[in-house]
Amino acid sequence: MKKTVIIGILLFIATATVYWKSIPHSFNTVYENRRFFDSDGEFIVRQYREGKTFTHNDHLLYHILGKAIQQHSDPIPSLKGDIVRSHKVLSILAGGLGVVLFYLMGLTMTSRHLPAALGALFAGGCAGWWFFSSTIDTYLPCVLASSAALGAAILVIKKPTRHASAALGALVGLAFLFRTDSILLAVLGLSLLNRREGVFTRIAVAAGAAIVVGVVGYFVLAHTCYDVAWGEVPQWAQGALQRPEASKKPLWGLAENLSRHNITKVLVNHVCYTAVFPQLPTTQVTHIIRAYSPSGIATLSVYAVIMMTAAGYALSQIRSGIRARNWAVLILSATVVLWVAMRIFFYSWWDPRDPFLFANMTLPALWLLLMLGAQQAYLVHKESPGTAWYIPAAMLLLTSLVWIHNLRLLIIPLRDFA
């Protein structure tokens, strides 16, 4: 326990410090910087200063917390009421805590500190995680809550109790309060089906908790923090459909957005670019070879080989699991596939013009795939654990390359522009 606490604290301090220092705070105040993936940091700061809240309905809890931090940050030396720094704290805390959470979840899956820590650092060094942990936007607090919901789903699979089911539902509801597109977390309901006994009770408990936290919580926050009348909350919550991009000059939520080109563009961002960043500005490029530098191709190749190997280990254990009536690997594998697929199709339909923005929402699934592969690989070698040395070695190689690559191709170039 002491070792776990120490490692967790060190991971948080190290990653939070890196995120705080990576991209200058001024990046979030320059309009021209929005050309990078149309990042919303400058927009959020400007809207806050102007007292405008017309986009808050989609990211309710994020803006409430951002305002609370800013209004109570005067005594904190590094903040002192500064709007940019106060909002950036939300991203940094979410990023650092998310890395710690991945470590704890990985430790639960593998019972080994080294692969758990390396898996967490892999996620923390991925381009989408690193960028949005270092700048202002609504994503990382939501991804943190989504990752916690994933952790609760893993717990439900191991111990399908009412308390675990309630935690799953509550965390899905919490993620919904941060971003309403978290309704896609419904895929985590697969974890409730691991055992037949008490399945309907688990579903009812999880759904009830999600409704109380997500729906009832939304009504309460909208009414108390934004003075929205109780009966007007449902209409207010659909504000995204009233924006020009979705109504007057519709670009969002169109069936024609689901073209092969758009789906391919969103797919490569969710599967490749959010982990191993291409050169600036190439997140709109669907041809992977053209998007990457030669060194980028090498890093991407290592990433692809290790992730496919992880998938291979997971798939190889599904058949034996089914024979033993152990559905855990099947459910977790299906969760990875559906988590990624649902987001690719949803964001292709909603807004394929800024594919890198939403791709970080897939990172928990990429982490799960890596750790599920590690877990199953260790089980294959349980009779001769000494032969499993290549598992942490491969994870160390991947994590190191991802951090170095994204530092060179994403963070340093953005620092130069800032």
XYZ file of C-alpha atoms in Angstrom:
418
model
C 0.000 0.000 0.000
C 2.796 2.423 0.902
C 4.566 1.711 -2.383
C 1.346 2.324 -4.310
C 0.808 5.681 -2.589
C 4.389 6.807 -3.217
C 4.268 5.856 -6.899
C 0.899 7.555 -7.299
C 2.147 10.788 -5.713
C 5.296 10.785 -7.837
C 3.302 10.198 -11.014
C 0.990 13.090 -10.199
C 3.758 15.536 -9.296
C 5.832 14.633 -12.357
C 3.039 14.773 -14.922
C 1.241 17.801 -13.460
C 4.529 19.731 -13.458
C 5.191 18.784 -17.076
C 1.680 19.800 -18.109
C 1.933 23.160 -16.292
C 5.231 23.986 -18.005
C 4.638 22.468 -21.457
C 2.683 25.158 -23.292
C 2.831 28.848 -22.214
C -0.325 30.190 -20.572
C -0.485 32.887 -23.268
C -1.340 30.209 -25.837
C -4.894 30.405 -24.487
C -5.210 34.143 -25.142
C -4.189 34.420 -28.804
C -7.028 34.016 -31.314
C -4.687 32.894 -34.095
C -3.723 29.829 -32.058
C -7.225 28.474 -32.609
C -6.037 27.365 -36.043
C -4.482 24.402 -34.247
C -7.376 21.906 -34.186
C -9.695 24.898 -33.449
C -8.746 24.512 -29.782
C -11.199 26.395 -27.558
C -8.839 27.800 -24.921
C -8.898 31.346 -26.295
C -12.650 31.126 -26.885
C -13.362 29.999 -23.311
C -11.211 32.774 -21.833
C -12.786 35.455 -24.048
C -16.327 34.297 -23.331
C -15.604 34.251 -19.606
C -14.314 37.823 -19.689
C -17.377 38.941 -21.642
C -19.742 37.142 -19.277
C -21.262 34.989 -22.028
C -22.610 31.537 -21.203
C -24.431 30.404 -24.355
C -22.164 27.343 -24.786
C -22.170 26.302 -21.132
C -25.125 23.937 -21.467
C -22.924 21.334 -23.177
C -20.134 21.482 -20.572
C -22.066 22.535 -17.495
C -19.900 21.350 -14.614
C -16.655 22.367 -16.322
C -17.637 26.033 -16.464
C -19.044 25.995 -12.931
C -15.766 24.617 -11.554
C -13.681 26.963 -13.702
C -15.550 29.971 -12.334
C -15.303 28.689 -8.758
C -11.537 28.207 -9.013
C -11.045 31.657 -10.519
C -13.183 33.392 -7.895
C -11.414 31.679 -4.974
C -7.845 31.648 -6.282
C -6.638 35.014 -4.936
C -4.781 33.455 -1.971
C -2.930 31.006 -4.245
C 0.406 32.601 -5.278
C 0.594 31.040 -8.743
C -3.025 31.917 -9.598
C -4.127 35.117 -7.796
C -7.449 35.284 -9.595
C -5.959 35.000 -13.077
C -8.586 33.684 -15.497
C -6.179 31.781 -17.741
C -4.208 30.090 -14.985
C -7.318 29.237 -12.964
C -8.987 27.484 -15.885
C -5.749 25.783 -16.869
C -5.570 24.275 -13.381
C -8.670 22.226 -14.236
C -6.881 20.638 -17.191
C -3.643 20.036 -15.290
C -5.334 18.479 -12.262
C -7.457 16.260 -14.500
C -4.414 15.225 -16.526
C -2.256 14.397 -13.512
C -5.044 12.650 -11.603
C -5.945 10.689 -14.724
C -2.417 9.303 -14.942
C -2.631 8.235 -11.288
C -6.033 6.681 -11.927
C -4.693 4.691 -14.884
C -1.857 3.463 -12.677
C -4.280 2.255 -9.992
C -6.535 0.625 -12.568
C -3.562 -1.026 -14.254
C -2.361 -2.307 -10.889
C -5.782 -3.865 -10.348
C -5.579 -5.601 -13.713
C -1.966 -6.842 -13.635
C -1.042 -6.820 -9.902
C 2.352 -5.390 -10.976
C 3.588 -1.875 -10.341
C 5.942 -1.482 -13.307
C 3.542 -2.285 -16.167
C 0.790 -0.349 -14.373
C 2.992 2.746 -14.126
C 4.244 2.399 -17.704
C 0.696 2.016 -19.020
C -0.350 5.143 -17.130
C 2.609 7.100 -18.465
C 1.845 5.900 -21.986
C -1.629 7.440 -21.723
C -0.235 10.603 -20.116
C 2.264 11.079 -22.940
C -0.210 10.550 -25.762
C -0.645 13.665 -27.874
C -4.308 14.226 -27.079
C -3.793 13.772 -23.351
C -0.644 15.900 -23.190
C -2.058 18.781 -25.234
C -5.415 19.041 -23.482
C -3.775 18.630 -20.059
C -1.564 21.627 -20.849
C -4.137 24.016 -22.299
C -7.631 25.249 -21.519
C -10.524 23.160 -22.818
C -13.433 21.081 -21.569
C -12.048 17.662 -22.481
C -9.687 16.395 -19.784
C -12.011 16.775 -16.766
C -14.576 14.793 -18.748
C -12.021 12.177 -19.820
C -10.952 11.834 -16.173
C -14.548 11.129 -15.133
C -14.944 8.770 -18.103
C -11.773 6.915 -17.108
C -13.074 6.606 -13.552
C -16.303 5.163 -14.971
C -14.197 2.677 -16.939
C -12.439 1.755 -13.700
C -15.813 1.194 -12.047
C -16.824 -1.040 -14.959
C -13.676 -3.124 -14.469
C -14.563 -3.375 -10.769
C -18.111 -4.469 -11.621
C -16.703 -7.259 -13.783
C -14.501 -8.469 -10.921
C -17.046 -7.916 -8.122
C -20.576 -7.403 -9.484
C -22.015 -5.770 -6.378
C -24.693 -3.102 -6.064
C -22.151 -0.632 -4.712
C -19.883 -1.099 -7.736
C -22.881 -0.776 -10.066
C -23.971 2.415 -8.314
C -20.438 3.823 -8.631
C -20.452 3.025 -12.350
C -23.751 4.826 -12.902
C -22.763 7.810 -10.769
C -19.462 8.280 -12.605
C -21.181 8.072 -15.987
C -23.548 10.752 -14.728
C -20.599 12.853 -13.553
C -18.953 12.606 -16.975
C -22.263 13.701 -18.529
C -22.242 16.830 -16.372
C -18.801 17.705 -17.747
C -19.749 17.011 -21.387
C -23.148 15.875 -22.621
C -21.596 13.695 -25.331
C -20.622 11.373 -22.466
C -23.887 9.621 -23.132
C -21.651 7.417 -25.294
C -20.417 5.867 -22.044
C -23.523 3.710 -22.166
C -21.202 1.091 -23.663
C -19.868 0.495 -20.143
C -23.194 -1.134 -19.361
C -21.705 -4.282 -20.896
C -19.845 -4.795 -17.624
C -23.162 -5.319 -15.838
C -23.778 -8.454 -17.923
C -20.742 -10.404 -16.733
C -22.831 -12.596 -14.439
C -26.439 -13.659 -14.902
C -27.315 -13.592 -11.212
C -28.709 -10.204 -10.173
C -28.171 -8.648 -13.600
C -31.450 -6.709 -13.595
C -30.760 -5.353 -10.141
C -27.317 -4.158 -11.231
C -28.769 -2.508 -14.325
C -31.467 -0.769 -12.287
C -28.980 0.453 -9.679
C -26.522 1.739 -12.297
C -29.253 3.429 -14.337
C -30.746 4.996 -11.208
C -27.392 6.381 -10.101
C -26.694 7.755 -13.603
C -30.083 9.489 -13.686
C -29.720 10.973 -10.205
C -26.209 12.322 -10.783
C -26.442 13.126 -14.499
C -30.038 14.178 -15.136
C -31.205 15.405 -11.738
C -27.772 16.943 -11.145
C -28.006 18.763 -14.476
C -31.400 20.229 -13.589
C -30.155 21.378 -10.183
C -26.955 22.965 -11.525
C -28.721 24.661 -14.437
C -31.364 26.090 -12.118
C -29.125 27.141 -9.235
C -26.049 28.314 -11.158
C -27.616 29.692 -14.346
C -31.108 30.666 -13.138
C -32.787 28.472 -15.733
C -36.422 27.796 -14.843
C -37.056 24.145 -14.000
C -39.387 23.653 -16.960
C -36.961 25.290 -19.393
C -33.949 23.106 -18.548
C -34.589 20.484 -21.278
C -34.727 23.159 -23.992
C -31.698 24.967 -22.534
C -29.750 21.700 -22.523
C -30.220 21.417 -26.301
C -28.399 24.695 -26.962
C -25.889 23.022 -29.285
C -28.698 22.387 -31.772
C -29.427 26.117 -31.839
C -25.910 27.231 -32.699
C -25.323 28.521 -36.254
C -23.203 25.460 -37.117
C -26.217 23.240 -36.419
C -29.107 25.463 -37.519
C -28.646 28.583 -39.690
C -25.677 27.317 -41.703
C -25.692 23.686 -40.649
C -22.340 21.916 -40.536
C -22.882 19.738 -37.480
C -25.039 16.662 -37.119
C -25.620 16.034 -40.817
C -26.106 12.631 -42.420
C -23.876 13.695 -45.302
C -21.024 14.154 -42.824
C -20.809 10.367 -42.700
C -18.780 10.169 -45.888
C -15.920 7.739 -46.341
C -13.429 10.619 -46.320
C -14.744 12.060 -43.044
C -14.951 8.703 -41.306
C -11.395 7.893 -42.387
C -10.161 11.274 -41.158
C -11.827 10.870 -37.776
C -10.661 7.256 -37.526
C -6.959 8.025 -38.042
C -7.199 10.839 -35.489
C -8.809 8.599 -32.872
C -6.576 5.597 -33.443
C -3.255 7.171 -34.522
C -2.898 10.940 -34.237
C -4.213 11.300 -30.685
C -1.513 8.885 -29.516
C 1.398 9.583 -31.885
C 1.088 13.097 -33.251
C 1.832 13.804 -36.936
C 3.550 16.939 -38.122
C 1.832 20.324 -37.744
C -0.631 20.936 -39.261
C -1.615 17.537 -40.624
C -4.489 16.276 -38.469
C -6.798 16.782 -41.466
C -4.664 14.466 -43.623
C -6.064 10.971 -44.071
C -2.941 9.507 -45.725
C -0.868 8.344 -42.762
C 2.432 8.041 -44.639
C 2.166 11.638 -45.834
C 1.187 12.929 -42.414
C 4.237 11.610 -40.535
C 7.932 12.367 -40.705
C 10.297 9.375 -41.101
C 10.908 9.285 -37.338
C 7.170 9.537 -36.823
C 6.610 6.487 -39.008
C 9.080 4.562 -36.827
C 7.278 5.553 -33.605
C 3.886 4.835 -35.150
C 5.119 1.412 -36.271
C 6.216 0.480 -32.748
C 2.898 1.736 -31.396
C 0.955 -0.274 -33.983
C 2.912 -3.490 -33.417
C 2.572 -3.358 -29.625
C -1.123 -2.483 -29.708
C -1.845 -5.251 -32.243
C 0.128 -7.675 -30.084
C -1.952 -6.605 -27.072
C -5.113 -7.187 -29.103
C -3.786 -10.581 -30.141
C -3.236 -11.652 -26.530
C -6.725 -10.494 -25.578
C -8.378 -12.263 -28.504
C -6.441 -15.468 -27.870
C -7.942 -15.710 -24.391
C -11.552 -15.066 -25.356
C -12.252 -18.638 -26.485
C -10.867 -20.255 -23.333
C -12.723 -17.694 -21.251
C -16.027 -18.536 -22.905
C -15.426 -22.259 -22.320
C -14.851 -21.530 -18.642
C -17.923 -19.250 -18.577
C -15.639 -16.331 -17.790
C -16.832 -13.427 -19.919
C -14.430 -10.768 -18.597
C -11.965 -10.690 -21.505
C -14.784 -10.801 -24.057
C -16.612 -7.919 -22.379
C -13.486 -5.772 -22.026
C -12.463 -6.467 -25.626
C -15.950 -5.574 -26.846
C -15.808 -2.419 -24.713
C -12.608 -1.319 -26.473
C -14.087 -1.911 -29.933
C -17.433 -0.268 -29.214
C -15.886 2.654 -27.299
C -13.726 3.528 -30.317
C -16.308 2.742 -33.021
C -19.134 4.697 -31.391
C -16.977 7.802 -31.053
C -15.669 7.592 -34.598
C -19.182 7.468 -36.036
C -20.629 10.016 -33.605
C -17.943 12.646 -34.153
C -17.882 11.971 -37.905
C -21.584 12.811 -37.883
C -21.363 15.711 -35.452
C -18.203 17.615 -36.438
C -15.633 15.940 -38.721
C -13.946 19.287 -39.455
C -11.961 19.304 -36.217
C -11.119 15.606 -35.831
C -8.248 15.993 -33.352
C -10.434 17.858 -30.837
C -12.546 14.861 -29.924
C -9.988 12.108 -30.469
C -8.658 12.289 -26.902
C -12.020 10.899 -25.766
C -10.831 7.539 -27.152
C -7.618 7.396 -25.091
C -9.145 5.439 -22.166
C -10.013 2.668 -24.633
C -6.485 2.655 -26.084
C -5.097 2.408 -22.545
C -7.513 -0.440 -21.796
C -6.377 -2.344 -24.888
C -2.727 -2.025 -23.873
C -3.365 -3.117 -20.289
C -5.738 -5.913 -21.269
C -3.009 -7.285 -23.529
C -0.454 -7.016 -20.719
C -2.829 -8.718 -18.298
C -3.447 -11.652 -20.617
C 0.245 -11.928 -21.553
C 1.163 -12.292 -17.888
C -1.473 -14.998 -17.510
C 0.073 -16.882 -20.426
C 3.422 -16.800 -18.588
C 2.096 -17.482 -15.084
C 3.854 -20.851 -14.933
C 7.211 -19.298 -15.845
C 7.060 -15.600 -14.861
C 10.727 -15.066 -15.662
C 9.953 -15.336 -19.372
C 7.554 -12.379 -19.206
C 10.351 -9.791 -19.092
C 9.499 -8.591 -22.589
C 6.112 -7.222 -21.442
C 7.429 -4.262 -19.387
C 10.324 -3.914 -21.852
C 7.903 -3.400 -24.739
C 5.801 -0.995 -22.682
C 8.897 0.982 -21.686
C 9.958 1.251 -25.330
C 6.491 2.391 -26.407
C 6.076 4.910 -23.597
C 9.535 6.419 -24.113
C 9.057 6.790 -27.859
C 5.603 8.340 -27.462
C 6.837 10.961 -24.978
C 9.921 11.849 -27.026
C 8.014 11.956 -30.298
C 5.161 14.137 -29.009
C 7.612 16.469 -27.295
C 9.429 17.019 -30.598
C 6.470 17.122 -32.981
C 3.721 18.691 -30.831
C 4.846 20.462 -27.658
C 8.017 22.214 -28.873
C 6.378 23.492 -32.110
C 3.392 24.825 -30.142
C 5.715 26.526 -27.650
C 7.403 28.244 -30.571
C 4.092 29.493 -31.931
C 2.907 30.606 -28.490
